[in-house]
mmCIF file of C-alpha atoms in Angstrom:
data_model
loop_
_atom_site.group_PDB
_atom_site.id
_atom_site.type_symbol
_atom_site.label_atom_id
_atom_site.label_comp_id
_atom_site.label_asym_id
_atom_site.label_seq_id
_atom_site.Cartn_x
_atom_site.Cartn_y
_atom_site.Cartn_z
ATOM 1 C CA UNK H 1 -140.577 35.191 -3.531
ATOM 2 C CA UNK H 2 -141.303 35.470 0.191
ATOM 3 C CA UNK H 3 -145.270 35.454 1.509
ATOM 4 C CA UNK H 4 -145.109 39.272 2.010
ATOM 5 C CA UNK H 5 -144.628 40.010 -1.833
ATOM 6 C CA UNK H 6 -148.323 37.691 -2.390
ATOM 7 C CA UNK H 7 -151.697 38.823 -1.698
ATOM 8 C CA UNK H 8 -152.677 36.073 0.598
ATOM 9 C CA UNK H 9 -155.997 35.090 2.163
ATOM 10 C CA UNK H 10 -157.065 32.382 4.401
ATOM 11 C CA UNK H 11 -160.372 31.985 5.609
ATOM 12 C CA UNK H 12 -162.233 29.154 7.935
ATOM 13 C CA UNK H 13 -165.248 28.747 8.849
ATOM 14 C CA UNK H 14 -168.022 26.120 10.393
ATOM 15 C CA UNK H 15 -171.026 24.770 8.065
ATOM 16 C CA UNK H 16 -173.406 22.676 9.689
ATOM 17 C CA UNK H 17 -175.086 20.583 7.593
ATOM 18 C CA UNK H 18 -178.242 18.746 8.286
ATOM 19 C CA UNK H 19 -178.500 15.364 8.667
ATOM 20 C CA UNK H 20 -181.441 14.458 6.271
ATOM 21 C CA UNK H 21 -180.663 14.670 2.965
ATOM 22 C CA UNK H 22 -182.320 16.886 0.290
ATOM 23 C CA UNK H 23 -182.062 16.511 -3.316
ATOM 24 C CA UNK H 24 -178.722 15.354 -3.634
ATOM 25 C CA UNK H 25 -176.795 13.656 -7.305
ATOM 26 C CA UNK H 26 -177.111 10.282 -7.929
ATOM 27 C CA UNK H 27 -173.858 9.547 -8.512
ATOM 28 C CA UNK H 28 -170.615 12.009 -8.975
ATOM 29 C CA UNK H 29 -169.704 12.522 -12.673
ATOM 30 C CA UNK H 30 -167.483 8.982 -13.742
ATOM 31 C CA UNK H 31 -164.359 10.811 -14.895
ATOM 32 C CA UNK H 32 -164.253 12.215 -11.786
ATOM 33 C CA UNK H 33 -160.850 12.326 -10.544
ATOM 34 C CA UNK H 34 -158.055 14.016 -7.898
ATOM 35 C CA UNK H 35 -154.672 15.277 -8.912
ATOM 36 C CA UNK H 36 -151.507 13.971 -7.558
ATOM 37 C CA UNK H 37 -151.178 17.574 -5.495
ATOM 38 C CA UNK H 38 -154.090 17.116 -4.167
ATOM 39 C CA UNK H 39 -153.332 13.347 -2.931
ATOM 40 C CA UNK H 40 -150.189 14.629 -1.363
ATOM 41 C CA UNK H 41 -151.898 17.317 0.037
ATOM 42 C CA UNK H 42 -154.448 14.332 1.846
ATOM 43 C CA UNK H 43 -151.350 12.596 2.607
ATOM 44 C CA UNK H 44 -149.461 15.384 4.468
ATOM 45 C CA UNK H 45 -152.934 16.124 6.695
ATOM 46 C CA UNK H 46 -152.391 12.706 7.495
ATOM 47 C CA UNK H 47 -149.139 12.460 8.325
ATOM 48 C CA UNK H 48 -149.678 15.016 10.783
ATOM 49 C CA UNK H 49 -152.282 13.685 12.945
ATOM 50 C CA UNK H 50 -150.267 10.599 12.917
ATOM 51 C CA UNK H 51 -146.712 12.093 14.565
ATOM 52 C CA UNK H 52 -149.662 14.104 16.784
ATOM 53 C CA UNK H 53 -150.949 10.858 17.788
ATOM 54 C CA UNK H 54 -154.424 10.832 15.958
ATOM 55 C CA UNK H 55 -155.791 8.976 14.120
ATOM 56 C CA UNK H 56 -155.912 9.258 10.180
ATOM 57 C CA UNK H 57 -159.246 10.351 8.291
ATOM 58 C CA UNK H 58 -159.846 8.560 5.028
ATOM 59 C CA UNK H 59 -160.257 10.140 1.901
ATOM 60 C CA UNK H 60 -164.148 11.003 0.699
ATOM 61 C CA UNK H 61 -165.064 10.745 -2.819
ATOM 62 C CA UNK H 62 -167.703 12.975 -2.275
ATOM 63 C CA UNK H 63 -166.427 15.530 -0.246
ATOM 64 C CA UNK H 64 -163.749 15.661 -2.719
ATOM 65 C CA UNK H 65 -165.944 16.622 -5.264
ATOM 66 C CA UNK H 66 -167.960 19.060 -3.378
ATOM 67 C CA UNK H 67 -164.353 20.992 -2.617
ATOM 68 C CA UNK H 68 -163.786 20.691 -6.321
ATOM 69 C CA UNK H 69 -167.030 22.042 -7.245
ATOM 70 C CA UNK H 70 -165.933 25.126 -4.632
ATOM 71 C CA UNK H 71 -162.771 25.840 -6.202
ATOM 72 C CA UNK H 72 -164.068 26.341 -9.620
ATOM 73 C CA UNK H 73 -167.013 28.179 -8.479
ATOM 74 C CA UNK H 74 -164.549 30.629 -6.774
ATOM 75 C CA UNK H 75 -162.239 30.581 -9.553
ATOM 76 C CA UNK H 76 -164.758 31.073 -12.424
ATOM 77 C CA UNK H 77 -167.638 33.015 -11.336
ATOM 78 C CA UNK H 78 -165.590 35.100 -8.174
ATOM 79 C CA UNK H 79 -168.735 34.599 -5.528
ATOM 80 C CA UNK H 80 -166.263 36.250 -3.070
ATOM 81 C CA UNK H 81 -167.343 39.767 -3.848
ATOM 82 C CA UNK H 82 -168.236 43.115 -1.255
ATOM 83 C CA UNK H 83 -168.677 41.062 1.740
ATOM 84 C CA UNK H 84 -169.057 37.743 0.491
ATOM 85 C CA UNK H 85 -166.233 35.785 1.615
ATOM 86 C CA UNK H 86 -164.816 32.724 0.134
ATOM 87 C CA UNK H 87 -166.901 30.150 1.577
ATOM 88 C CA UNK H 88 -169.580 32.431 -1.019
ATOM 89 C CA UNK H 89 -171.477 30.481 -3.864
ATOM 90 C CA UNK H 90 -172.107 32.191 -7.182
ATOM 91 C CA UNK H 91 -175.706 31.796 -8.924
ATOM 92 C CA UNK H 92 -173.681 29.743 -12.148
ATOM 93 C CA UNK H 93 -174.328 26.058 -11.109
ATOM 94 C CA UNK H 94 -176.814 23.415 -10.077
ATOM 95 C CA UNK H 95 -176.420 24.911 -6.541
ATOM 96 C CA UNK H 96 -178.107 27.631 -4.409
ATOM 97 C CA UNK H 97 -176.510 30.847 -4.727
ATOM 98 C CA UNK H 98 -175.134 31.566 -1.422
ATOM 99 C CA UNK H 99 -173.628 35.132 -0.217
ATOM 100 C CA UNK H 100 -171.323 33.712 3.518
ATOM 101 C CA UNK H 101 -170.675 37.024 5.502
ATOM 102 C CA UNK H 102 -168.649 37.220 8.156
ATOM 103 C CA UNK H 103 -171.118 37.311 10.884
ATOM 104 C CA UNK H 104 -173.842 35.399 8.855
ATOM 105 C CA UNK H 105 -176.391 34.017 11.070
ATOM 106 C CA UNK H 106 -178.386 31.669 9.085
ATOM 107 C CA UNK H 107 -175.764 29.064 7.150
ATOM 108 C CA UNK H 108 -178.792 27.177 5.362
ATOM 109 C CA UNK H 109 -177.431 28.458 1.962
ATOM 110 C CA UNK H 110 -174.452 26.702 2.587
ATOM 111 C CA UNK H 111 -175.435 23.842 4.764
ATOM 112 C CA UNK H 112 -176.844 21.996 1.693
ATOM 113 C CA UNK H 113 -174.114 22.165 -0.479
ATOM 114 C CA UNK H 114 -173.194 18.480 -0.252
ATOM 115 C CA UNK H 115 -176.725 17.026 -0.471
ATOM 116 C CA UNK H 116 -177.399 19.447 -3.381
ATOM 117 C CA UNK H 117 -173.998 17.921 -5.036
ATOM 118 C CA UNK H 118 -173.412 14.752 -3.777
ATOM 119 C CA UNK H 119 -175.014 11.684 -1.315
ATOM 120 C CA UNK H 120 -172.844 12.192 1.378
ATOM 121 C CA UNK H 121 -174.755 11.881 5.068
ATOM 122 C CA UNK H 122 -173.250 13.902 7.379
ATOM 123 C CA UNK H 123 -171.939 17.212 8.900
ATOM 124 C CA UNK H 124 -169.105 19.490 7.035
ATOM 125 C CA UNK H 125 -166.659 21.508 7.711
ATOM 126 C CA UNK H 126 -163.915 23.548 5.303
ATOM 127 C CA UNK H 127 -161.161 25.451 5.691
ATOM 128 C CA UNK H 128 -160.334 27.417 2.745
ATOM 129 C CA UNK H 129 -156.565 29.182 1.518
ATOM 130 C CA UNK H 130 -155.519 31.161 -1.378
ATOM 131 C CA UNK H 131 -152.641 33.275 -2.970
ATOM 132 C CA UNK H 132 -152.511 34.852 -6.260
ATOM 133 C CA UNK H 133 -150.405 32.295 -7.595
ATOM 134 C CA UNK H 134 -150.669 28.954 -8.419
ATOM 135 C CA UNK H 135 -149.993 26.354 -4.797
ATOM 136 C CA UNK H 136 -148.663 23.286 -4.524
ATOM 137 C CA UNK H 137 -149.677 20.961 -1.583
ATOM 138 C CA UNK H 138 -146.527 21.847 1.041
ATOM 139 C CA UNK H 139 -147.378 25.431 0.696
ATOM 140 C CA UNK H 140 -150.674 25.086 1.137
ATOM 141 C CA UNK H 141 -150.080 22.383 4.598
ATOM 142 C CA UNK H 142 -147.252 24.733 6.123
ATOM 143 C CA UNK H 143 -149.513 27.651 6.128
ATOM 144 C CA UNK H 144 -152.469 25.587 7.349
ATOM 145 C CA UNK H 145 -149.806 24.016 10.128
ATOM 146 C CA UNK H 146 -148.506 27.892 11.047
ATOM 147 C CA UNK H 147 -152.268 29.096 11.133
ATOM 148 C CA UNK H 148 -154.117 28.172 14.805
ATOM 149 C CA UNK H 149 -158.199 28.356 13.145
ATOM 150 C CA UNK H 150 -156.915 25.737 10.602
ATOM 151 C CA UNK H 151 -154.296 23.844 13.025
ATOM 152 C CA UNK H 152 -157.330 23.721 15.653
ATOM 153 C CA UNK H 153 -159.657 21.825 12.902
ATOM 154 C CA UNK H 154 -156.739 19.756 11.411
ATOM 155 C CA UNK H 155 -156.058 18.165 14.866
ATOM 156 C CA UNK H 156 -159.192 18.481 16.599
ATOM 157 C CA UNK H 157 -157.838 21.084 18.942
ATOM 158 C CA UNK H 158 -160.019 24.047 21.128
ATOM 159 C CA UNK H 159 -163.682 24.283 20.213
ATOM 160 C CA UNK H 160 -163.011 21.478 17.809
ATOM 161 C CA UNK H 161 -162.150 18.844 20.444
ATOM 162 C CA UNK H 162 -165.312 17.293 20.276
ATOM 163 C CA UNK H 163 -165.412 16.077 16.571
ATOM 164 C CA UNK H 164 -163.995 13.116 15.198
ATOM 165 C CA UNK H 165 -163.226 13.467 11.385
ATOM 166 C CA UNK H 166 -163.618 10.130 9.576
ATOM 167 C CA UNK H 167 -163.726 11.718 6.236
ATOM 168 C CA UNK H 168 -162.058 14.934 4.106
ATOM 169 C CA UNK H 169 -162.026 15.881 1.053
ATOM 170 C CA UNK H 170 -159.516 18.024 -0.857
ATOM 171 C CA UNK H 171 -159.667 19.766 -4.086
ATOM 172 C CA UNK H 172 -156.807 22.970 -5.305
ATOM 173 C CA UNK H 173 -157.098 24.979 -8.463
ATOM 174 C CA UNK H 174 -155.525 27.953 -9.307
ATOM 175 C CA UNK H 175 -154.037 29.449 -6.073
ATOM 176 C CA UNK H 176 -156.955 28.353 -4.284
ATOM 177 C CA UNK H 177 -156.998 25.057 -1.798
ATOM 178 C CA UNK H 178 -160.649 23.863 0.017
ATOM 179 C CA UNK H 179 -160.626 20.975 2.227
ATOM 180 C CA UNK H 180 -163.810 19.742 4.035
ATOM 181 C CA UNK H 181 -163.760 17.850 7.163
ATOM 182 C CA UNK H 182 -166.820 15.476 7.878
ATOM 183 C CA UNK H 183 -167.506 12.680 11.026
ATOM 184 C CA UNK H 184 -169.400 10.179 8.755
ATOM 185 C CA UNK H 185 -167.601 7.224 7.041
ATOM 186 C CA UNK H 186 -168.323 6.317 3.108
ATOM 187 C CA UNK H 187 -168.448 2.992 1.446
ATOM 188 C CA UNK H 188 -165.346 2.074 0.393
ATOM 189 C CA UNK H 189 -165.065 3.016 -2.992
ATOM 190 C CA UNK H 190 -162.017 4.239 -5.741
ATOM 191 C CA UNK H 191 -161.208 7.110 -7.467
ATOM 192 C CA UNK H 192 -159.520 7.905 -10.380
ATOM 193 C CA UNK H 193 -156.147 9.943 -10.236
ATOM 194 C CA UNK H 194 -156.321 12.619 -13.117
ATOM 195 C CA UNK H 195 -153.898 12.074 -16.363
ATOM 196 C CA UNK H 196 -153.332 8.586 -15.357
ATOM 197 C CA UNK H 197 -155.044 5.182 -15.369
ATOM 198 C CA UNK H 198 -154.301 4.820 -11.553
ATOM 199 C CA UNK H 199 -156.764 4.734 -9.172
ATOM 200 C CA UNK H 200 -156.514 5.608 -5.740
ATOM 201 C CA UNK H 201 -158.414 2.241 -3.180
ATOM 202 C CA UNK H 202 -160.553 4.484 -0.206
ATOM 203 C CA UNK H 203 -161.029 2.535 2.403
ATOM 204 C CA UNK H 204 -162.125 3.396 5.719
ATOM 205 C CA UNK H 205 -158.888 4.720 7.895
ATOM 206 C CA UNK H 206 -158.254 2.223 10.634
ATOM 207 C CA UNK H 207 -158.124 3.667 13.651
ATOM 208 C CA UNK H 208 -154.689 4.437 15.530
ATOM 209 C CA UNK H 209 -154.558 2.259 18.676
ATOM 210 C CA UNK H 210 -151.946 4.379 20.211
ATOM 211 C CA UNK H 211 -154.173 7.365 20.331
ATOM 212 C CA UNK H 212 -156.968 6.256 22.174
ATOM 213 C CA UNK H 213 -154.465 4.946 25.140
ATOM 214 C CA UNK H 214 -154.147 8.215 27.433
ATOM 215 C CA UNK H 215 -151.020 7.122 30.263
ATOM 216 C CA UNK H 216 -149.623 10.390 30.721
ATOM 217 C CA UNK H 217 -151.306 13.510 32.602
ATOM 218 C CA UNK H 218 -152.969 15.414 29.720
ATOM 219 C CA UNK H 219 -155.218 18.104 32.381
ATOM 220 C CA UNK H 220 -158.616 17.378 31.052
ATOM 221 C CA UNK H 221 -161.638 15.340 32.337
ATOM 222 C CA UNK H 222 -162.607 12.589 31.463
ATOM 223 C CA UNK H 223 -165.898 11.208 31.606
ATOM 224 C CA UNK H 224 -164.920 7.400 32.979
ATOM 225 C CA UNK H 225 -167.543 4.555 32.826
ATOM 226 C CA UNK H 226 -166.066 0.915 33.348
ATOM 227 C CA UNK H 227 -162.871 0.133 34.982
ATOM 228 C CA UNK H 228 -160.812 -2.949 33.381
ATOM 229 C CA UNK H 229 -157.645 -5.044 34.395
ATOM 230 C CA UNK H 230 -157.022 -6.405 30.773
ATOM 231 C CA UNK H 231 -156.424 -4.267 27.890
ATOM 232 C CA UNK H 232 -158.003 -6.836 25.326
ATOM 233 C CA UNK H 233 -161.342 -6.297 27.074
ATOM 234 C CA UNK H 234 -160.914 -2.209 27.534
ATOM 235 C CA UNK H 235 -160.201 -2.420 23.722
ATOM 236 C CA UNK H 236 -163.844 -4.558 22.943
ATOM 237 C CA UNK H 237 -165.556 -2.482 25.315
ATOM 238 C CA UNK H 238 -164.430 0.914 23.302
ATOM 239 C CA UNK H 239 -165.725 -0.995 20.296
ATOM 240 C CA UNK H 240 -169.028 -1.523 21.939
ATOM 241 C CA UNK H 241 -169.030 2.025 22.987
ATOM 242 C CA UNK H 242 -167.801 3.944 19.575
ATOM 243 C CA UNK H 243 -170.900 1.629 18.369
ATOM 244 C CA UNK H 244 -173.292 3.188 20.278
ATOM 245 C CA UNK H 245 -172.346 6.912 19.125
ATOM 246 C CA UNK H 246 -169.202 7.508 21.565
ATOM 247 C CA UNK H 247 -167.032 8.613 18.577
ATOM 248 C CA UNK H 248 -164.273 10.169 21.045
ATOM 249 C CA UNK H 249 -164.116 6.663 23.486
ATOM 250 C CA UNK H 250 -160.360 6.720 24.804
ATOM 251 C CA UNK H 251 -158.242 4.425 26.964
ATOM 252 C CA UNK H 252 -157.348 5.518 30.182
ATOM 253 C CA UNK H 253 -154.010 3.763 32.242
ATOM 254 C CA UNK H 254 -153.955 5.249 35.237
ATOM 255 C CA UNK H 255 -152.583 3.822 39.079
ATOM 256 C CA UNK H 256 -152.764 0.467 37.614
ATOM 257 C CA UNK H 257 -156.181 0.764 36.274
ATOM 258 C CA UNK H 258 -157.841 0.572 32.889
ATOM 259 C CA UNK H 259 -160.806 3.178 32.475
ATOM 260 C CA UNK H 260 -162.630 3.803 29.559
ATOM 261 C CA UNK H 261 -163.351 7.482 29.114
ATOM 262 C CA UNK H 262 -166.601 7.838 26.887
ATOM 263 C CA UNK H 263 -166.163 11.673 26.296
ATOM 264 C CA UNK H 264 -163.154 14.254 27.258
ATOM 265 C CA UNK H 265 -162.618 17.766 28.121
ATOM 266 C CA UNK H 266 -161.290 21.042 28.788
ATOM 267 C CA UNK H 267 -163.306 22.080 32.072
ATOM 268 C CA UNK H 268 -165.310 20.319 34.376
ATOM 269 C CA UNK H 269 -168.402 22.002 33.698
ATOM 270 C CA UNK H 270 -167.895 20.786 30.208
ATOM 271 C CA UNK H 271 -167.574 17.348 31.570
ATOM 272 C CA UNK H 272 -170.402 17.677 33.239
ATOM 273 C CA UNK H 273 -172.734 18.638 31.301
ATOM 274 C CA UNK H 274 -172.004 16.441 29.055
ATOM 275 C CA UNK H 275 -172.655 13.673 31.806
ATOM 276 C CA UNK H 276 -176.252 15.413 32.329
ATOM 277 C CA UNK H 277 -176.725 14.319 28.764
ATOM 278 C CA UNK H 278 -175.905 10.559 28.358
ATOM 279 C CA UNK H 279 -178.840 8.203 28.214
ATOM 280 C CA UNK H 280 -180.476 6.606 31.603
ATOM 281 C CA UNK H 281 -177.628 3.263 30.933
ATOM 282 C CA UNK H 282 -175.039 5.210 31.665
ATOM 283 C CA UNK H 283 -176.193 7.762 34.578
ATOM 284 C CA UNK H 284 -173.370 5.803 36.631
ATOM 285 C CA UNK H 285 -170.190 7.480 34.405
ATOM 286 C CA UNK H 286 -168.247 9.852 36.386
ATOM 287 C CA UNK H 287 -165.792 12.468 35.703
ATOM 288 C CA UNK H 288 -162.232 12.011 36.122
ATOM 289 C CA UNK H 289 -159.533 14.314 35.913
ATOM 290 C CA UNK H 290 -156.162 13.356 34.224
#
């Protein structure tokens, strides 16, 4: 059956979730667990960034089980009604109820979803596919590939540029896949891999050293601050740097220099600005363009 016999949908969208927790679980439910589509579905994410030359994102217990919680939700109770879309929450769990418009303007409703399920600390941010038939993992990747809203999150492309995912979670259920992207690491932890007595080890992903070493023209701008001649001490000095909040620190080889870029990007002005906003230590960082 080819895509234009299906009813298909595919929706993305940005939550922002606050930093401070509210009132979120304890603990996620013990028998808690992922299917093997799902793991494959991690797995193929991953592969991708890899051959693109980024660096993987480890797998979140947490945000797992907030996409879970999603999928049922939109499978059971159908949230997704009039102009609710499917990032919609129904009024049939521990959650708030949450109506997600197209052009919604306050995202609170939504923005505590994972402190209202689960501990997790950080920001969110899901990209959501369905058909009206049940998907396994490759379908649900080559659409997501194919699509440019869900290719630009999955490799940190356009106005996602500036993130760096270090967690995602994944849960699918009857035609419907949800996976949230997030920039804060868990403890490393396991969980359980349904109908089996496997367990899958999460452990932070190590980062890829080949992507952080730019050595071919890539027309963006880098925002440089120290100049090495060995690459040992450019690689302790991104170390230092990711450390101290510089999540996208990258490796510059240029004209027989080392230069650590702290921040890159599309336009000057973006460079810029961003300069106008490091603390007083680094006033001395300068923009590059490579």
């Amino acid at each position: 059956m080819s895509y234009k016999n299906l009813l298909f949908a595919f929706f993305i969208s940005l939550l922002i979730f606050d930093n401070s927790p509210l009132s979120g679980q304890d603990s996620i439910p013990l028998d808690f667990c992922i299917n093997r589509e799902e793991l494959k579905l991690f797995n193929e994410i991953n592969n991708y960034r890899k051959v693109m030359n980024l660096p993987e994102i480890s797998l979140s217990k947490s945000l797992c089980f907030v996409a879970k919680q999603h999928v049922i939700d939109l499978v059971t109770n159908k949230p997704d009604t009039n102009t609710c879309n499917f990032h919609s929450w129904s009024n049939k769990g521990t959650w708030e109820a949450c109506c997600y418009e197209r052009d919604i303007k306050d995202k609170k409703c939504m923005s505590s979803k994972p402190s209202e399920l689960t501990t997790y600390p950080g920001m969110g941010y899901e990209i959501v596919y369905w058909e009206n038939r049940n998907v396994m993992a490759n379908t649900v990747f080559e659409q997501w590939r194919e699509t440019k809203a869900s290719k630009s999150v999955i490799l940190n492309m356009n106005e996602w540029e500036e993130y760096s995912w270090q967690s995602i979670g994944i849960a699918i259920k009857d035609g419907f896949a949800s996976t949230w992207f997030g920039e804060e690491i868990e403890s490393a932890m396991e969980i359980h891999i349904c109908n089996s007595t496997e367990t899958y080890k999460i452990e932070p992903a190590k980062e890829a050293v080949d992507s952080l070493i730019i050595s071919t023209a890539k027309d963006r701008y880098y925002l440089i601050y120290g100049v090495f001649t060995e690459m040992e001490d450019a690689k302790k000095a991104v170390a230092l740097y990711q450390a101290e909040g510089f999540k996208n620190t990258k490796i510059i080889v240029k004209d027989d220099k080392i230069r650590i870029s702290l921040s890159d990007h599309s336009t000057n002005d973006g460079a810029h600005n961003a300069k106008k906003m490091l603390p007083t230590k680094y006033k001395d960082a300068w923009v590059m363009t490579y």
